[in-house]
Amino acid sequence: MRSTRAATVAAIGVLSLLAACSDNGGGGGTTGGGAGGNYPDQNITFVVPFSAGGPTDTVTRMLADPMAKHLKGKIVVQNVEGAGGTVGAGEVARAEPDGYTVLMHHIGMSTAPALYKDLGYKPLEDFEMVGLVTEVPMTIVARKDFPPATMADLVTYVKENAGKVTLANAGIGAASHLCGLLFQTALGVKLQEVPYEGTGPALTDLVGGQVDFMCDQTTNTSGQISAGKVKAYAVTTPERVKSLPDLPTTAESGLSNLQVGVWHGLYVPKGTPPEVVQKLTEALKVALADQAVIDQMAKLGTAPVPADDATPEAHRAKLEEQLATWAKVIADAGVKAG
């Protein structure tokens, strides 16, 4: 009798253990909705903290399909714009750390702490890094009928007409704002800045002649430059961009202190299981090695980062370095977003 009862208890214990494993996705000892071996077993949301059609949105949508294919799941891109990317980033920081909410952010992740007094999240403490994606060059472009013909002419013209020249950007903290800030610092001038709610409307008004010039990513300006819809002066990287071979660098134009690239990276909420982060990193590396992605990026004047940079470790190191760099630049400029 005692032997039968013991066997029954043991059997119940085994069934309970099997049920617990099943509830956890069958993943030996893992916990949380996305931590098991079945990840992903539901749609993954990639949050873009900027408007649809903008540079960061473009890069995100390039990667979504090849990453989803590798993960054998579906990725949905969601645009949550506002406050220079901080609204979307804040939502991801507060999301369930299960791997189903992923943030694609750019250089703005490293500038927000210096720009915003009450940010609501800490980049190094509230996120897990998945890996770097790409570093996009910036271009200095103007309306077609803007008087300066070359970068040297632009510098002279801006210095002589600082009170009249209008400089567009996609809002405080946006890449175009940061590049414009560096431009003014390099020239020692203060221009009339015209902020927009996104790069799309800013560039639309530039093409339409409502503003004089702006600084924006090649992912957004290459098509307009090639079509002759804007006047291009320079690219803000040490070397010329392959897709725009005739466009000189700022260094070639005598502004070696005006160099900036807009790097992008993928983030998940702090506490996301390491095995889930690893799966996302592996999918990112596969996507960045995809020839279609490489070709698409090349047309927009950029390229995937080397495989060694598409890692959480390289991503964290980049973020730490950039946080320190931009804290000084923004403090020196006396710029605050709120």
CSV table of C-alpha atoms in Angstrom, one decimal:
chain,number,residue,atom,x,y,z
A,1,MET,CA,0.0,0.0,0.0
A,2,ARG,CA,2.8,2.4,1.0
A,3,SER,CA,4.7,1.6,-2.2
A,4,THR,CA,1.6,2.3,-4.4
A,5,ARG,CA,1.0,5.7,-2.6
A,6,ALA,CA,4.6,6.7,-3.1
A,7,ALA,CA,4.5,5.8,-6.7
A,8,THR,CA,1.3,7.9,-7.1
A,9,VAL,CA,2.9,10.9,-5.4
A,10,ALA,CA,6.0,10.5,-7.6
A,11,ALA,CA,3.8,10.3,-10.8
A,12,ILE,CA,2.0,13.5,-9.8
A,13,GLY,CA,5.3,15.2,-9.2
A,14,VAL,CA,6.5,14.3,-12.6
A,15,LEU,CA,3.3,15.5,-14.3
A,16,SER,CA,3.5,18.8,-12.4
A,17,LEU,CA,7.1,19.3,-13.5
A,18,LEU,CA,6.1,18.5,-17.2
A,19,ALA,CA,3.3,21.0,-16.9
A,20,ALA,CA,5.6,23.7,-15.5
A,21,CYS,CA,8.1,23.1,-18.4
A,22,SER,CA,5.2,23.4,-20.9
A,23,ASP,CA,4.0,26.7,-19.4
A,24,ASN,CA,7.5,28.0,-19.8
A,25,GLY,CA,7.7,27.2,-23.4
A,26,GLY,CA,9.5,23.9,-22.9
A,27,GLY,CA,12.8,25.8,-22.4
A,28,GLY,CA,14.8,24.0,-19.8
A,29,GLY,CA,14.6,26.3,-16.8
A,30,THR,CA,13.8,29.6,-18.6
A,31,THR,CA,11.1,32.0,-17.4
A,32,GLY,CA,9.1,34.8,-19.0
A,33,GLY,CA,6.9,35.0,-22.1
A,34,GLY,CA,9.6,35.1,-24.6
A,35,ALA,CA,12.4,33.3,-22.9
A,36,GLY,CA,11.8,29.7,-23.9
A,37,GLY,CA,13.0,27.8,-26.9
A,38,ASN,CA,9.9,28.6,-28.8
A,39,TYR,CA,10.8,32.3,-29.1
A,40,PRO,CA,9.3,33.9,-31.0
A,41,ASP,CA,5.9,32.4,-30.8
A,42,GLN,CA,4.1,35.7,-31.4
A,43,ASN,CA,4.6,38.9,-33.4
A,44,ILE,CA,7.7,41.0,-32.5
A,45,THR,CA,7.1,44.8,-32.6
A,46,PHE,CA,10.0,47.0,-33.7
A,47,VAL,CA,9.4,50.5,-32.4
A,48,VAL,CA,10.8,53.4,-34.4
A,49,PRO,CA,10.7,56.5,-32.3
A,50,PHE,CA,10.4,58.7,-35.4
A,51,SER,CA,7.9,59.3,-38.2
A,52,ALA,CA,7.3,56.8,-41.0
A,53,GLY,CA,9.3,57.4,-44.1
A,54,GLY,CA,12.2,59.0,-42.2
A,55,PRO,CA,15.8,57.6,-42.2
A,56,THR,CA,15.5,55.5,-39.1
A,57,ASP,CA,12.2,54.1,-40.3
A,58,THR,CA,13.8,53.2,-43.6
A,59,VAL,CA,16.7,51.3,-42.0
A,60,THR,CA,14.4,49.5,-39.7
A,61,ARG,CA,12.1,48.2,-42.6
A,62,MET,CA,15.2,47.1,-44.5
A,63,LEU,CA,16.1,44.7,-41.6
A,64,ALA,CA,12.6,43.6,-40.6
A,65,ASP,CA,12.0,41.0,-43.2
A,66,PRO,CA,15.4,39.2,-43.2
A,67,MET,CA,15.4,39.2,-39.4
A,68,ALA,CA,11.9,37.8,-39.3
A,69,LYS,CA,12.8,35.1,-41.8
A,70,HIS,CA,15.8,34.0,-39.7
A,71,LEU,CA,13.7,34.0,-36.5
A,72,LYS,CA,10.9,32.2,-38.3
A,73,GLY,CA,8.4,34.8,-37.0
A,74,LYS,CA,6.8,38.1,-37.9
A,75,ILE,CA,8.1,41.6,-37.2
A,76,VAL,CA,5.7,44.5,-37.2
A,77,VAL,CA,7.2,48.0,-37.4
A,78,GLN,CA,5.4,50.6,-35.3
A,79,ASN,CA,6.2,54.4,-35.4
A,80,VAL,CA,5.9,56.1,-32.0
A,81,GLU,CA,7.2,59.6,-32.6
A,82,GLY,CA,7.6,62.6,-30.4
A,83,ALA,CA,10.1,64.6,-28.4
A,84,GLY,CA,13.2,63.7,-30.4
A,85,GLY,CA,12.7,60.0,-30.1
A,86,THR,CA,12.2,59.9,-26.3
A,87,VAL,CA,8.5,59.0,-26.4
A,88,GLY,CA,9.1,55.8,-28.2
A,89,ALA,CA,12.3,55.0,-26.3
A,90,GLY,CA,10.5,55.5,-23.0
A,91,GLU,CA,7.7,53.1,-24.1
A,92,VAL,CA,10.2,50.4,-24.9
A,93,ALA,CA,12.1,50.9,-21.6
A,94,ARG,CA,8.8,50.3,-19.7
A,95,ALA,CA,7.7,47.3,-21.9
A,96,GLU,CA,7.7,43.7,-20.8
A,97,PRO,CA,11.3,42.4,-21.0
A,98,ASP,CA,10.3,39.3,-23.1
A,99,GLY,CA,11.9,40.1,-26.5
A,100,TYR,CA,8.6,41.1,-28.2
A,101,THR,CA,9.2,44.8,-28.0
A,102,VAL,CA,12.4,46.0,-29.7
A,103,LEU,CA,13.7,49.6,-30.2
A,104,MET,CA,15.6,50.9,-33.2
A,105,HIS,CA,17.2,54.1,-32.2
A,106,HIS,CA,20.0,56.3,-33.6
A,107,ILE,CA,22.5,58.8,-32.1
A,108,GLY,CA,19.6,60.4,-30.2
A,109,MET,CA,19.9,57.7,-27.6
A,110,SER,CA,23.3,59.2,-26.6
A,111,THR,CA,22.1,62.8,-26.6
A,112,ALA,CA,18.8,62.7,-24.9
A,113,PRO,CA,20.2,62.6,-21.3
A,114,ALA,CA,22.0,65.9,-21.9
A,115,LEU,CA,19.0,67.5,-23.7
A,116,TYR,CA,16.1,66.5,-21.4
A,117,LYS,CA,16.0,67.3,-17.7
A,118,ASP,CA,13.3,64.6,-16.9
A,119,LEU,CA,14.0,61.9,-19.4
A,120,GLY,CA,12.2,59.1,-17.6
A,121,TYR,CA,14.8,56.4,-18.5
A,122,LYS,CA,18.5,55.9,-18.4
A,123,PRO,CA,20.1,54.5,-21.7
A,124,LEU,CA,22.7,52.3,-20.0
A,125,GLU,CA,20.6,51.1,-17.2
A,126,ASP,CA,17.1,50.6,-18.6
A,127,PHE,CA,18.0,48.7,-21.9
A,128,GLU,CA,19.8,45.6,-23.1
A,129,MET,CA,21.9,46.3,-26.2
A,130,VAL,CA,21.3,43.9,-29.2
A,131,GLY,CA,23.9,45.3,-31.6
A,132,LEU,CA,24.9,48.2,-33.8
A,133,VAL,CA,23.4,48.4,-37.3
A,134,THR,CA,24.9,51.1,-39.5
A,135,GLU,CA,26.4,54.6,-39.3
A,136,VAL,CA,24.8,56.9,-41.8
A,137,PRO,CA,26.7,59.9,-43.2
A,138,MET,CA,25.0,63.4,-43.0
A,139,THR,CA,24.8,65.8,-45.9
A,140,ILE,CA,24.4,69.5,-46.0
A,141,VAL,CA,21.8,70.4,-48.5
A,142,ALA,CA,19.9,73.6,-49.5
A,143,ARG,CA,17.0,74.8,-51.6
A,144,LYS,CA,17.8,74.7,-55.3
A,145,ASP,CA,17.9,78.5,-55.6
A,146,PHE,CA,20.0,79.2,-52.5
A,147,PRO,CA,22.8,81.6,-53.6
A,148,PRO,CA,26.0,79.8,-52.4
A,149,ALA,CA,27.5,77.5,-55.0
A,150,THR,CA,30.1,75.6,-52.9
A,151,MET,CA,30.7,74.7,-49.3
A,152,ALA,CA,33.2,77.5,-49.1
A,153,ASP,CA,30.6,79.9,-50.5
A,154,LEU,CA,28.1,78.6,-47.9
A,155,VAL,CA,30.4,79.3,-45.0
A,156,THR,CA,31.0,82.9,-46.2
A,157,TYR,CA,27.3,83.5,-46.9
A,158,VAL,CA,26.1,82.1,-43.6
A,159,LYS,CA,28.6,84.2,-41.6
A,160,GLU,CA,27.5,87.4,-43.5
A,161,ASN,CA,23.8,86.6,-43.2
A,162,ALA,CA,23.5,84.7,-39.9
A,163,GLY,CA,20.4,86.7,-38.9
A,164,LYS,CA,18.5,85.9,-42.1
A,165,VAL,CA,19.5,82.3,-42.9
A,166,THR,CA,17.0,79.6,-41.9
A,167,LEU,CA,18.2,76.2,-40.8
A,168,ALA,CA,15.6,73.4,-40.8
A,169,ASN,CA,15.7,70.3,-38.6
A,170,ALA,CA,13.4,67.5,-37.5
A,171,GLY,CA,13.1,68.7,-33.9
A,172,ILE,CA,15.3,69.0,-30.9
A,173,GLY,CA,17.4,65.9,-30.4
A,174,ALA,CA,16.9,64.7,-34.0
A,175,ALA,CA,20.0,63.9,-36.1
A,176,SER,CA,19.4,66.9,-38.3
A,177,HIS,CA,19.3,69.1,-35.2
A,178,LEU,CA,22.5,67.7,-33.8
A,179,CYS,CA,24.3,68.1,-37.1
A,180,GLY,CA,23.0,71.7,-37.4
A,181,LEU,CA,24.2,72.3,-33.9
A,182,LEU,CA,27.7,71.2,-34.8
A,183,PHE,CA,27.6,73.3,-38.0
A,184,GLN,CA,26.8,76.4,-36.0
A,185,THR,CA,29.5,75.6,-33.5
A,186,ALA,CA,32.1,75.0,-36.2
A,187,LEU,CA,31.3,78.4,-37.8
A,188,GLY,CA,30.8,80.3,-34.6
A,189,VAL,CA,27.3,81.6,-35.7
A,190,LYS,CA,23.8,81.4,-34.4
A,191,LEU,CA,21.1,80.8,-37.1
A,192,GLN,CA,17.4,80.9,-37.2
A,193,GLU,CA,16.5,77.3,-36.6
A,194,VAL,CA,13.1,76.0,-37.9
A,195,PRO,CA,12.1,72.8,-36.1
A,196,TYR,CA,9.6,70.4,-37.7
A,197,GLU,CA,7.9,67.3,-36.5
A,198,GLY,CA,10.0,64.8,-38.5
A,199,THR,CA,12.5,64.9,-41.3
A,200,GLY,CA,9.9,64.3,-44.0
A,201,PRO,CA,8.1,67.6,-43.6
A,202,ALA,CA,11.4,69.5,-43.1
A,203,LEU,CA,12.8,68.1,-46.4
A,204,THR,CA,9.5,68.8,-48.1
A,205,ASP,CA,9.7,72.5,-47.2
A,206,LEU,CA,13.3,72.6,-48.2
A,207,VAL,CA,12.5,71.2,-51.7
A,208,GLY,CA,9.6,73.7,-51.8
A,209,GLY,CA,11.9,76.6,-51.0
A,210,GLN,CA,10.3,77.6,-47.6
A,211,VAL,CA,13.6,77.2,-45.7
A,212,ASP,CA,17.2,77.8,-46.7
A,213,PHE,CA,19.2,74.7,-45.8
A,214,MET,CA,19.5,71.7,-43.5
A,215,CYS,CA,21.8,68.8,-42.5
A,216,ASP,CA,20.3,65.3,-42.8
A,217,GLN,CA,21.2,61.7,-43.3
A,218,THR,CA,22.0,60.3,-46.8
A,219,THR,CA,19.2,57.8,-46.3
A,220,ASN,CA,16.8,60.7,-46.6
A,221,THR,CA,18.7,63.0,-49.0
A,222,SER,CA,20.4,60.8,-51.6
A,223,GLY,CA,17.3,60.5,-53.7
A,224,GLN,CA,16.6,64.3,-53.6
A,225,ILE,CA,20.3,65.0,-54.4
A,226,SER,CA,20.4,62.6,-57.4
A,227,ALA,CA,17.1,64.0,-58.7
A,228,GLY,CA,18.4,67.5,-58.6
A,229,LYS,CA,15.7,68.7,-56.2
A,230,VAL,CA,18.1,70.2,-53.7
A,231,LYS,CA,21.6,71.7,-53.8
A,232,ALA,CA,24.2,69.6,-52.1
A,233,TYR,CA,27.3,71.0,-50.5
A,234,ALA,CA,29.2,68.3,-48.5
A,235,VAL,CA,29.0,65.0,-46.7
A,236,THR,CA,30.0,65.0,-43.0
A,237,THR,CA,32.3,61.9,-43.0
A,238,PRO,CA,36.1,61.5,-43.4
A,239,GLU,CA,35.6,59.9,-46.8
A,240,ARG,CA,33.3,60.5,-49.7
A,241,VAL,CA,30.1,58.5,-50.1
A,242,LYS,CA,30.2,55.9,-52.9
A,243,SER,CA,26.6,56.7,-54.0
A,244,LEU,CA,27.5,60.5,-54.1
A,245,PRO,CA,31.1,60.4,-55.5
A,246,ASP,CA,31.0,64.1,-56.6
A,247,LEU,CA,30.0,65.4,-53.2
A,248,PRO,CA,33.1,66.6,-51.2
A,249,THR,CA,33.6,66.0,-47.5
A,250,THR,CA,33.4,68.8,-45.0
A,251,ALA,CA,37.1,68.2,-44.3
A,252,GLU,CA,37.9,68.8,-48.0
A,253,SER,CA,35.9,72.0,-47.7
A,254,GLY,CA,38.0,73.2,-44.8
A,255,LEU,CA,35.7,72.1,-41.9
A,256,SER,CA,37.5,69.2,-40.4
A,257,ASN,CA,35.8,69.9,-37.1
A,258,LEU,CA,32.4,69.2,-38.7
A,259,GLN,CA,32.3,65.4,-38.9
A,260,VAL,CA,29.3,63.4,-37.6
A,261,GLY,CA,27.7,60.1,-38.5
A,262,VAL,CA,24.3,58.9,-37.3
A,263,TRP,CA,24.8,55.4,-35.8
A,264,HIS,CA,21.8,53.1,-35.3
A,265,GLY,CA,21.4,50.3,-32.8
A,266,LEU,CA,18.7,47.8,-31.6
A,267,TYR,CA,17.6,47.7,-27.9
A,268,VAL,CA,15.3,45.7,-25.7
A,269,PRO,CA,14.1,46.4,-22.2
A,270,LYS,CA,16.4,45.7,-19.3
A,271,GLY,CA,15.9,42.1,-18.0
A,272,THR,CA,15.2,40.5,-21.3
A,273,PRO,CA,16.6,37.0,-21.1
A,274,PRO,CA,20.1,36.6,-22.5
A,275,GLU,CA,19.1,33.8,-24.8
A,276,VAL,CA,16.4,36.0,-26.4
A,277,VAL,CA,19.0,38.8,-26.8
A,278,GLN,CA,21.3,36.3,-28.4
A,279,LYS,CA,18.7,35.2,-30.9
A,280,LEU,CA,18.0,38.8,-31.9
A,281,THR,CA,21.7,39.5,-32.3
A,282,GLU,CA,22.1,36.4,-34.5
A,283,ALA,CA,19.2,37.5,-36.6
A,284,LEU,CA,20.7,41.0,-36.9
A,285,LYS,CA,24.0,39.7,-38.1
A,286,VAL,CA,22.2,37.5,-40.7
A,287,ALA,CA,20.2,40.5,-41.9
A,288,LEU,CA,23.3,42.8,-42.1
A,289,ALA,CA,25.0,40.1,-44.3
A,290,ASP,CA,22.0,39.9,-46.6
A,291,GLN,CA,23.1,41.1,-50.1
A,292,ALA,CA,19.7,42.8,-50.6
A,293,VAL,CA,20.2,44.8,-47.4
A,294,ILE,CA,23.8,45.7,-48.4
A,295,ASP,CA,22.6,46.9,-51.8
A,296,GLN,CA,19.7,48.9,-50.4
A,297,MET,CA,22.0,50.6,-47.9
A,298,ALA,CA,24.6,51.3,-50.6
A,299,LYS,CA,22.0,53.2,-52.6
A,300,LEU,CA,21.3,55.4,-49.6
A,301,GLY,CA,25.0,56.1,-49.0
A,302,THR,CA,25.6,53.8,-46.1
A,303,ALA,CA,26.6,50.3,-45.2
A,304,PRO,CA,26.1,47.7,-42.5
A,305,VAL,CA,28.5,47.7,-39.6
A,306,PRO,CA,31.2,45.0,-39.4
A,307,ALA,CA,29.9,41.8,-37.8
A,308,ASP,CA,32.1,42.4,-34.7
A,309,ASP,CA,30.1,45.6,-34.1
A,310,ALA,CA,26.7,43.9,-34.4
A,311,THR,CA,27.0,42.7,-30.8
A,312,PRO,CA,25.8,43.8,-27.4
A,313,GLU,CA,29.4,44.5,-26.2
A,314,ALA,CA,30.3,46.7,-29.1
A,315,HIS,CA,27.0,48.5,-28.9
A,316,ARG,CA,27.4,49.3,-25.2
A,317,ALA,CA,30.9,50.5,-25.7
A,318,LYS,CA,29.7,52.9,-28.5
A,319,LEU,CA,26.9,54.2,-26.4
A,320,GLU,CA,29.1,54.9,-23.4
A,321,GLU,CA,31.6,56.8,-25.6
A,322,GLN,CA,28.9,58.8,-27.3
A,323,LEU,CA,27.1,59.7,-24.1
A,324,ALA,CA,30.3,61.3,-22.8
A,325,THR,CA,31.0,63.1,-26.1
A,326,TRP,CA,27.6,64.6,-26.6
A,327,ALA,CA,27.2,65.6,-23.0
A,328,LYS,CA,30.1,68.1,-23.5
A,329,VAL,CA,29.0,69.3,-26.9
A,330,ILE,CA,25.4,70.0,-25.7
A,331,ALA,CA,26.5,71.6,-22.4
A,332,ASP,CA,28.9,73.9,-24.3
A,333,ALA,CA,26.1,74.9,-26.7
A,334,GLY,CA,23.7,75.5,-23.8
A,335,VAL,CA,20.9,73.6,-25.6
A,336,LYS,CA,18.0,72.1,-23.6
A,337,ALA,CA,14.8,70.4,-24.9
A,338,GLY,CA,12.9,70.6,-21.6
